[in-house]
Amino acid sequence: ELLDGGATVPFIARYRKEVTGSLDDMQLRTLEERLRYLREMEERRAAIIESIRSQGKLTDELLAQIMAADTKARLEDIYLPYKPKRRTKAQIAREAGLEPLADALLNDPTLEPIPTAESYVDPDKGVADAAAALEGARAILVERFSEDADLIGALREKMWNRGRVVSTVRPGKEESGAKFADYFNFSEPFTSLPSHRILALFRGEKEEVLDLSMDPEPAPEDPAAPLATGPSEYERDIAARFGIADQGRPADRWLLDTVRWAWRTRILTHLGIDIRMRLFQNAEEEAVRVFAANLRDLLLAAPAGSRPTMGLDPGYRTGVKVAVVDGTGKVVATDTIYPHEPHRRWQESLVTLARLVKAHNVELVAIGNGTASRETDRLVGELVRLIPGLTKVVVNEAGASVYSASAYAAQELPDLDVSLRGAVSIARRLQDPLAELVKIDPKSIGVGQYQHDVSEAKLSRSLDAVVEDCVNAVGVDVNTASVPLLTRVSGIGEALAANIVAHRNANGPFRTREDLKQVPRLGPKAFEQCAGFLRIPNGDNPLDASSVHPEAYPVVRRILDATGMDLKSLIGNTPVLRKLKPEQFVDDTFGLPTVTDILKELEKPGRDPRPEFKTAAFAEGVETLEDLKVGMVLEGVVTNVAAFGAFVDIGVHQDGLVHVSAMSHDFVKDPRDVVKPGDIVKVKVLDVDVPRRRISLTLRLDDDPAAVRAAAGSSGGRADGGSGRGGRDG
C-alpha cells in the first residue's frame, strides 16, 4: 500500500517502522522485488487464462490448476499444450485422424502395432502405409508426454538435483582461449556450481572457446566403467506416468521406443534449456547481489571531509593531470606534470606540486590507482617528506573517465579540459565518496562480478536502489548538494532536483525545511518523502539539521515540555535524554520505534553512519609484479569482493586475489563476512604467476606458502577468477 501510494523504500524504512515492524531497507527491497515478481506472474496468469478461454478449452479443472500455480515455470508448464505454435507433426497426424491409433496402442498394448495401423492408412490424408500411420501416432504421443505439466515439473527437479554441466574446449581454441583453461575438461553438479563459474562457463561458450552440455546424469564413480545400457531413470519415470511397461505384449516395445524418442528428442532438450536458464538466473541474482553489496560499501566509504585536496590522475606520455580543490570541492588550480617516461621531468614536477600545496594549504593528495599510479605514488612520497603533515592516499579511480566525458561534468566544469576533470573527480571522491560517485552511472564503477553478462535492466534497478538507500542513509545538505546527489533523495527526481538548485541560486540558502515548499512543483507528497533526508545545518531550526522528520516535530515539543528545557539545551544532552522513557511520548500517530529513533537522533543529531577516515601504506620498493616475493607481508586495500574471494590492491598495478579458502582458519561461506571494499588489510604473498599476471594472497599471515601450494596441487585446486585492474569483474 505504501509503495503503491508513492512512498520510497528509504522513507518507509526510516519513517514508517510501525507499519513494517522495523524492516530495514535491504529487507524492504527484497519484498519490493518479490512484489514485482508476483505481479508479473498475475499478469501472465491472466493472459494464459484468456488465451485458453479464446480457444474454447478452459475447463474448471484446468482453471483451478492455473490458479494454483505458484511459480512462473509452473504456469508455463501448464500452458505448454495450449500455447499457439507452428503446425507440428502431431497436429498434422491428428488432422489425418491418427489420434485414435495412438490412444488404442497406449491403452491396450496387447494390440499388434502394424496390423492395427493398417486400418488408418489413407493416402489422401498423407498416410501412405502402416509405417507412416505409426510415425504419426508416435508424434502425437511424444507431444503428449512432453507437454504433461506434472511430469515435466518432476523431471526438471530430478535433472536439477542429479545432473551436471560438462564443459570441453573446442578443437584449436586451446591457445587463444587460455583464460578459460580451468574449464577445458570440466564437470560439476548443477546444485554446487557457484555463480562466478556459471558465468565464466557461459562467457567461454559465447566466445566460442567452450562447448557446454547439460548432462542429466551424475558423473560416473568409475570413469573407466562401461556405459550403462537400457532405459534411463528419466525414461522409466515417463513410462510409469503413462502406465507403459515391458511385459512382452505386442505394443510394449513400440511404446518404450516412443518414450525413449520423447525423452531424447523433446524432453531432454526442453529441460536442458530450462536448466540453463535456471543456472543463469541464479548466477545473475548472485552477481547483481555482489555488485550491489560492493557498491554499497564503496558509496559508504569513509569521507576525508572538508579538507583542501589535490587530485592526481596518473599517466605516462600524456602526463599526470593535477587538480586542487578547496574544502568545499571547488576547483582552485589545475596543471599537468610530466615526471615519468618518456619525459622524465621529475624534479620540475616535484617543484610544481610543492608550489600548489603551499599556495592552497593542501592537506591531502588523492592518487588515482590506474596506469602509472605507483610511480606517481613514489613522486608524492618525496613530496610528503619535503612537506610534513601532508597525507597521500591511493583512490579507486573507477568511473572517473566516464564522469569526465559526461554531460554533467561539462555543465559542472565547463572551463576545464576533459582530461583534467578526472583529477577533480579523484580529489572530490576522497573528500566525500558518496557525493562524487552519485554523478557516475553505477555500472561504470567497476566493483562487479561478470556484470557485463547479466540483465542490464535488473542490474540497473538493483544498483539504483543501492545508491538511493546510501544517499538517504547519510542525508544531504540541501544548501550544498549537486543536482545528481539531490536526484537520489527520496521523492526527488531530476527535474525537482534542478528546481531546488535553481531556487537556491536565485534566493540564497534555505533557512528552514518549510522553505522547500516554495520550490516550484515540490508538492505535499514530495515534501513528505524528502524532508527528513534533506538537512539544513546552521539554519533557523536546529531540528532541520537532524533526521527527525518535520511531521514528528510535535513529538519533540512534547519532550521539551516534559523536560522543561529549550531545544538547544536538550540537543546533545545525553544524561537527560537517556533518562527519558520513550513509552511516555507514544501516541496514535507515532509509535515506540519512531519515538526511540527521535531520542537517539536528539542525542547525536545528523550523525554520519560512515566509518572514520583511515589510509593504507604501500610497501616502499614494491611497485611491479616482478618486485613481489613469495612470503612477503604487505598492506593493501580491498578493491572488490566476489563470491570466490577478494581482490586486494597492494600497489603493483595488478590486484591480488585472496581466495575464500585463504581468508580465515574457519569456514567462510561469504567473503563479505570477512572483508568489504575499502577495508585496509595485511596480506601475505602465496604465489606470483608473472606470465598470467596472477597474484595469490592470504589473510592468514601464519600460512606457509609452500604448504598451501602443495595442498592446492594435490587437491586439483583451481583459481576461480583472474586478477587485474583491466578485468576485475572476472
CSV table of C-alpha atoms in Angstrom, one decimal, residues 256-450:
chain,number,residue,atom,x,y,z
A,256,LEU,CA,9.0,-47.9,-24.9
A,257,ASP,CA,10.8,-46.7,-28.1
A,258,THR,CA,8.3,-43.8,-28.2
A,259,VAL,CA,9.2,-43.0,-24.5
A,260,ARG,CA,12.9,-43.0,-25.4
A,261,TRP,CA,12.2,-40.9,-28.5
A,262,ALA,CA,10.2,-38.4,-26.4
A,263,TRP,CA,12.9,-38.1,-23.8
A,264,ARG,CA,15.9,-37.8,-26.1
A,265,THR,CA,14.4,-35.6,-28.8
A,266,ARG,CA,12.0,-33.4,-26.9
A,267,ILE,CA,12.0,-33.5,-23.1
A,268,LEU,CA,15.8,-33.5,-22.6
A,269,THR,CA,16.3,-30.6,-25.0
A,270,HIS,CA,13.4,-28.7,-23.3
A,271,LEU,CA,14.8,-29.4,-19.8
A,272,GLY,CA,18.3,-28.5,-20.9
A,273,ILE,CA,17.1,-25.1,-21.9
A,274,ASP,CA,15.2,-24.7,-18.6
A,275,ILE,CA,18.3,-25.7,-16.6
A,276,ARG,CA,20.5,-23.3,-18.5
A,277,MET,CA,18.0,-20.5,-17.7
A,278,ARG,CA,17.8,-21.5,-14.1
A,279,LEU,CA,21.6,-21.6,-13.8
A,280,PHE,CA,21.9,-18.2,-15.4
A,281,GLN,CA,19.1,-16.7,-13.2
A,282,ASN,CA,20.8,-18.0,-10.1
A,283,ALA,CA,24.2,-16.7,-11.2
A,284,GLU,CA,22.7,-13.4,-12.3
A,285,GLU,CA,21.0,-12.9,-9.0
A,286,GLU,CA,24.2,-13.6,-7.1
A,287,ALA,CA,26.3,-11.4,-9.5
A,288,VAL,CA,23.8,-8.5,-9.0
A,289,ARG,CA,23.8,-9.1,-5.2
A,290,VAL,CA,27.7,-9.0,-5.1
A,291,PHE,CA,27.9,-5.8,-7.3
A,292,ALA,CA,25.2,-4.1,-5.2
A,293,ALA,CA,26.9,-5.0,-1.9
A,294,ASN,CA,30.3,-3.8,-3.1
A,295,LEU,CA,28.8,-0.6,-4.4
A,296,ARG,CA,27.1,0.0,-1.1
A,297,ASP,CA,30.5,-0.4,0.7
A,298,LEU,CA,32.2,1.9,-1.8
A,299,LEU,CA,29.5,4.6,-1.5
A,300,LEU,CA,29.5,4.4,2.3
A,301,ALA,CA,33.4,4.5,2.5
A,302,ALA,CA,34.9,6.9,5.0
A,303,PRO,CA,34.9,10.5,3.8
A,304,ALA,CA,38.1,12.5,4.4
A,305,GLY,CA,35.9,15.6,4.9
A,306,SER,CA,36.2,19.3,4.1
A,307,ARG,CA,39.9,19.5,3.7
A,308,PRO,CA,41.8,21.1,0.8
A,309,THR,CA,42.8,18.2,-1.5
A,310,MET,CA,45.0,17.7,-4.6
A,311,GLY,CA,43.8,15.1,-7.1
A,312,LEU,CA,46.3,13.3,-9.4
A,313,ASP,CA,45.2,11.4,-12.5
A,314,PRO,CA,48.4,9.5,-13.4
A,315,GLY,CA,49.7,8.8,-16.9
A,316,TYR,CA,53.0,8.3,-18.7
A,317,ARG,CA,53.2,10.0,-22.1
A,318,THR,CA,50.2,12.4,-21.6
A,319,GLY,CA,51.5,13.4,-18.1
A,320,VAL,CA,49.9,13.4,-14.7
A,321,LYS,CA,46.8,15.6,-14.5
A,322,VAL,CA,46.7,17.8,-11.4
A,323,ALA,CA,43.6,19.5,-9.8
A,324,VAL,CA,43.4,21.2,-6.4
A,325,VAL,CA,40.0,21.7,-4.8
A,326,ASP,CA,39.2,23.6,-1.6
A,327,GLY,CA,37.3,22.2,1.4
A,328,THR,CA,34.0,22.6,-0.4
A,329,GLY,CA,35.2,20.8,-3.6
A,330,LYS,CA,35.6,24.0,-5.6
A,331,VAL,CA,38.4,23.8,-8.2
A,332,VAL,CA,41.1,26.4,-7.3
A,333,ALA,CA,44.0,25.2,-9.5
A,334,THR,CA,44.9,22.8,-12.3
A,335,ASP,CA,48.1,21.8,-14.0
A,336,THR,CA,49.8,18.9,-15.9
A,337,ILE,CA,53.2,17.5,-14.9
A,338,TYR,CA,55.5,15.0,-16.8
A,339,PRO,CA,57.6,13.1,-14.2
A,340,HIS,CA,57.6,9.7,-16.0
A,341,GLU,CA,58.7,8.2,-19.2
A,342,PRO,CA,59.3,9.4,-21.8
A,343,HIS,CA,59.7,13.0,-20.4
A,344,ARG,CA,61.3,12.3,-17.0
A,345,ARG,CA,60.9,15.8,-15.7
A,346,TRP,CA,60.9,14.5,-12.1
A,347,GLN,CA,62.4,17.5,-10.2
A,348,GLU,CA,60.4,20.0,-12.1
A,349,SER,CA,57.2,18.1,-11.3
A,350,LEU,CA,58.1,18.0,-7.6
A,351,VAL,CA,58.6,21.8,-7.6
A,352,THR,CA,55.2,22.3,-9.3
A,353,LEU,CA,53.4,20.1,-6.7
A,354,ALA,CA,55.1,21.7,-3.8
A,355,ARG,CA,54.2,25.2,-5.0
A,356,LEU,CA,50.5,24.2,-5.4
A,357,VAL,CA,50.4,22.5,-1.9
A,358,LYS,CA,51.8,25.6,-0.2
A,359,ALA,CA,49.7,28.1,-2.2
A,360,HIS,CA,46.4,26.3,-1.4
A,361,ASN,CA,47.2,24.8,2.0
A,362,VAL,CA,46.6,21.3,0.7
A,363,GLU,CA,46.3,18.6,3.4
A,364,LEU,CA,45.5,15.5,1.3
A,365,VAL,CA,46.8,14.2,-2.0
A,366,ALA,CA,44.5,11.7,-3.8
A,367,ILE,CA,46.3,9.5,-6.4
A,368,GLY,CA,44.2,7.5,-9.0
A,369,ASN,CA,45.0,3.8,-8.9
A,370,GLY,CA,45.3,3.3,-12.7
A,371,THR,CA,48.3,3.4,-15.1
A,372,ALA,CA,51.5,5.0,-13.6
A,373,SER,CA,49.8,5.0,-10.1
A,374,ARG,CA,52.8,3.5,-8.3
A,375,GLU,CA,55.4,5.8,-9.9
A,376,THR,CA,53.2,8.8,-9.1
A,377,ASP,CA,52.8,7.5,-5.6
A,378,ARG,CA,56.6,7.5,-5.3
A,379,LEU,CA,56.8,11.1,-6.5
A,380,VAL,CA,54.2,12.1,-3.9
A,381,GLY,CA,56.2,10.1,-1.3
A,382,GLU,CA,59.1,12.5,-1.9
A,383,LEU,CA,56.7,15.5,-1.7
A,384,VAL,CA,55.4,14.2,1.7
A,385,ARG,CA,59.0,14.0,3.0
A,386,LEU,CA,59.5,17.6,1.9
A,387,ILE,CA,56.3,18.9,3.4
A,388,PRO,CA,55.5,17.3,6.8
A,389,GLY,CA,51.8,16.9,7.6
A,390,LEU,CA,50.7,16.1,4.0
A,391,THR,CA,48.9,12.8,3.6
A,392,LYS,CA,48.8,10.8,0.4
A,393,VAL,CA,46.0,8.3,-0.4
A,394,VAL,CA,45.6,6.0,-3.4
A,395,VAL,CA,42.0,6.3,-4.6
A,396,ASN,CA,39.9,3.9,-6.7
A,397,GLU,CA,39.5,5.9,-9.9
A,398,ALA,CA,36.9,3.6,-11.5
A,399,GLY,CA,34.4,5.6,-13.5
A,400,ALA,CA,36.4,8.9,-13.3
A,401,SER,CA,36.9,8.9,-17.1
A,402,VAL,CA,33.1,8.2,-17.6
A,403,TYR,CA,32.4,11.3,-15.4
A,404,SER,CA,34.9,13.4,-17.3
A,405,ALA,CA,33.1,12.9,-20.6
A,406,SER,CA,29.6,13.2,-19.1
A,407,ALA,CA,27.2,16.0,-19.9
A,408,TYR,CA,27.0,16.8,-16.1
A,409,ALA,CA,30.8,17.2,-15.9
A,410,ALA,CA,30.7,19.6,-18.9
A,411,GLN,CA,28.0,21.6,-17.1
A,412,GLU,CA,29.7,21.5,-13.7
A,413,LEU,CA,33.3,22.2,-15.0
A,414,PRO,CA,32.7,24.0,-18.4
A,415,ASP,CA,36.1,25.7,-18.4
A,416,LEU,CA,38.1,22.6,-17.7
A,417,ASP,CA,39.6,20.2,-20.4
A,418,VAL,CA,38.1,16.7,-20.3
A,419,SER,CA,41.4,15.3,-19.2
A,420,LEU,CA,41.6,17.5,-16.1
A,421,ARG,CA,38.1,16.7,-14.9
A,422,GLY,CA,39.2,13.2,-14.0
A,423,ALA,CA,41.7,14.7,-11.5
A,424,VAL,CA,38.9,16.8,-10.0
A,425,SER,CA,36.7,13.7,-9.6
A,426,ILE,CA,39.6,11.8,-7.9
A,427,ALA,CA,40.2,14.7,-5.4
A,428,ARG,CA,36.5,15.0,-4.6
A,429,ARG,CA,35.8,11.3,-4.2
A,430,LEU,CA,38.4,11.3,-1.4
A,431,GLN,CA,36.7,14.2,0.4
A,432,ASP,CA,33.2,12.6,0.0
A,433,PRO,CA,33.0,9.4,-2.0
A,434,LEU,CA,29.2,9.3,-1.9
A,435,ALA,CA,28.7,12.9,-3.2
A,436,GLU,CA,31.1,12.3,-6.1
A,437,LEU,CA,30.2,8.8,-7.1
A,438,VAL,CA,26.5,9.6,-7.5
A,439,LYS,CA,27.5,11.6,-10.6
A,440,ILE,CA,28.5,8.4,-12.3
A,441,ASP,CA,26.4,5.6,-13.8
A,442,PRO,CA,26.7,2.9,-11.0
A,443,LYS,CA,27.5,0.2,-13.7
A,444,SER,CA,30.7,2.2,-14.6
A,445,ILE,CA,32.1,1.8,-11.0
A,446,GLY,CA,33.9,-1.4,-11.5
A,447,VAL,CA,33.1,-3.4,-8.4
A,448,GLY,CA,31.1,-6.2,-10.1
A,449,GLN,CA,31.5,-9.8,-11.0
A,450,TYR,CA,30.7,-10.6,-14.6
